Amino acid sequence: VSGADHDDRRDDLAAYVIGALDAGEAQLLEAHLAGCSECRRYLRALWPAVDSLATSVPQLEPPAELRLRLVTTVREEAQRIAAAEREGAGRVRQRPTGWRRVFARPAVAFAVGAIVCGAAAIGYVVRDGGSTSRSVIPVRPMAAAPAGSVSASLTTIDGQATLRVRRMPPLHGGRVYEVWAERGGKLRAESTFVLRRDGTAMAAVPNLDGATAVLVTEEPRGGSAHPTSPPLAGASLG
Amino acid sequence: MASSRDTRSPERLADEELAALVDAKDSAAFEVFYDRHGGAAYSLAHRIVGDRQLAEDVIQEAFLSIWRSSARYDPTRGSVRSWTLGVVRNRAIDALRRTSGPAPKLDLDDAALLESQAAPERTESEAIRRDAAEWVRGAVGKLPREQSEVIMLAYFGGFSHSEIASMLDAPLGTIKGRMRLGLEKLRETLAEGLPVENGLEGAG
């Protein structure tokens, strides 16, 4: 690397560290950073300067109501997650063996029904303020999933849901996980997701109206219009 | 989970331990986490978006994203505090772009804003943060105007280097070079603990 290239790279790193690169440029630089310890060292050296910008601003006291709102939300969510995990753990142990047979069938043929009668396991429902209906539903591993490889839950709020994955088998070769909503034996693709480096993920399930189950399959890059593999995980919406 | 819960009270944990507990959905740990970083975070958000209500929205989004683990502490990005403020900064810039309200405040002189704060709201911890902030502001103020200008536009205004280049009618490379020189000088000033007159010797 010549001296001039080197300086250019440092210019880029400086722009990157204060968020001044475009998304594409930032991605290229991140790819370079992954393999260049010298640039990583330089970047680390710049962090204190960036931190100082953040802390140089006039210091204000945040309103007490803000803390109250945050803490209330967080306590509620912690309780729901803990309850869903208790429920989920109990269900995994007593998973009906019938599921194994049903979902061992070839892809597409697995389609559902079974998940509904397999368990009527709504985690719990919280009604707050009257009209909003929320629930946290355990997502159970299915026959195609290696033992202990799945930990996830589905949080629904008024017909929309978020799938939270704490653990799923790693993906390879650009493959993705795809989320499906089941209605009357038909599956509709809802979204795709990949895992973060630590194996967790979040995925939106935009439309749950009339759905009786949510399933997750592994699919090729970009997702599929119809499932091409048996589901690894699923949740019954009862 | 409960059986492996650390029995020490969250207040006594290091930032990194606290972040791990927050990630494990420990709501008590989250409260301590917020109490430690919420003030600096709110101040930063307010500086960027220039509006109390919007700053509150930004903080709520940022801390809930941390709680829900859609943002997750990465030790390679520096301390827990700087990572948290990075999350807040990005959320605030997003909010700024969404609202397309008045142009962001870009001047270094925040004295007027400080004066506008009601005195009784200030707490002891805020006083400590304020002293540190004043000191750092002094260090930033020591930078040549052309360097501090591009850094402020990018960090607090959310402008990209190409936007700044056309704003200032200067070549792209020049803008990035000024950012680098400014950050390097700032870093040296901080490392020495005292403002320096010219600090690029021995860099790197």
PDB file of C-alpha atoms in Angstrom, chain A residues 16 39 43 49 74 76 89-90 102 106 109 114 116 121 126 130 145 149-150 152-153 161 167 171 196 205 233 235 237:
ATOM      1  CA  TYR A  16     -16.924   6.537   8.227  1.00  0.00           C
ATOM      2  CA  CYS A  39      -7.261  -0.065   9.608  1.00  0.00           C
ATOM      3  CA  LEU A  43     -10.470   3.155  13.630  1.00  0.00           C
ATOM      4  CA  ALA A  49     -12.648  11.587  19.406  1.00  0.00           C
ATOM      5  CA  VAL A  74     -39.665  -2.925  29.614  1.00  0.00           C
ATOM      6  CA  GLU A  76     -44.217  -5.599  30.911  1.00  0.00           C
ATOM      7  CA  ALA A  89     -40.109 -24.974  27.771  1.00  0.00           C
ATOM      8  CA  GLY A  90     -43.030 -26.967  29.139  1.00  0.00           C
ATOM      9  CA  VAL A 102     -46.879 -35.148  10.038  1.00  0.00           C
ATOM     10  CA  PRO A 106     -42.155 -33.973   2.001  1.00  0.00           C
ATOM     11  CA  ALA A 109     -47.366 -31.643   1.959  1.00  0.00           C
ATOM     12  CA  ALA A 114     -51.629 -30.498  12.301  1.00  0.00           C
ATOM     13  CA  VAL A 116     -53.362 -26.378  15.073  1.00  0.00           C
ATOM     14  CA  ALA A 121     -50.959 -23.149  23.128  1.00  0.00           C
ATOM     15  CA  VAL A 126     -52.829  -9.227  27.788  1.00  0.00           C
ATOM     16  CA  GLY A 130     -59.546  -2.265  26.372  1.00  0.00           C
ATOM     17  CA  ALA A 145     -35.102 -29.012  13.535  1.00  0.00           C
ATOM     18  CA  SER A 149     -31.635 -25.822  18.008  1.00  0.00           C
ATOM     19  CA  VAL A 150     -34.667 -23.546  18.164  1.00  0.00           C
ATOM     20  CA  ALA A 152     -38.142 -18.313  19.586  1.00  0.00           C
ATOM     21  CA  SER A 153     -41.402 -16.566  20.371  1.00  0.00           C
ATOM     22  CA  ALA A 161     -46.650  -9.905  14.905  1.00  0.00           C
ATOM     23  CA  ARG A 167     -31.597 -19.463  18.563  1.00  0.00           C
ATOM     24  CA  LEU A 171     -27.670 -20.709   7.588  1.00  0.00           C
ATOM     25  CA  ARG A 196     -27.273 -12.039  13.407  1.00  0.00           C
ATOM     26  CA  VAL A 205     -45.164 -11.004  10.338  1.00  0.00           C
ATOM     27  CA  ALA A 233     -40.371 -24.079  13.755  1.00  0.00           C
ATOM     28  CA  ALA A 235     -46.507 -21.424  16.369  1.00  0.00           C
ATOM     29  CA  LEU A 237     -52.491 -19.200  16.775  1.00  0.00           C
TER      30      LEU A 237
END
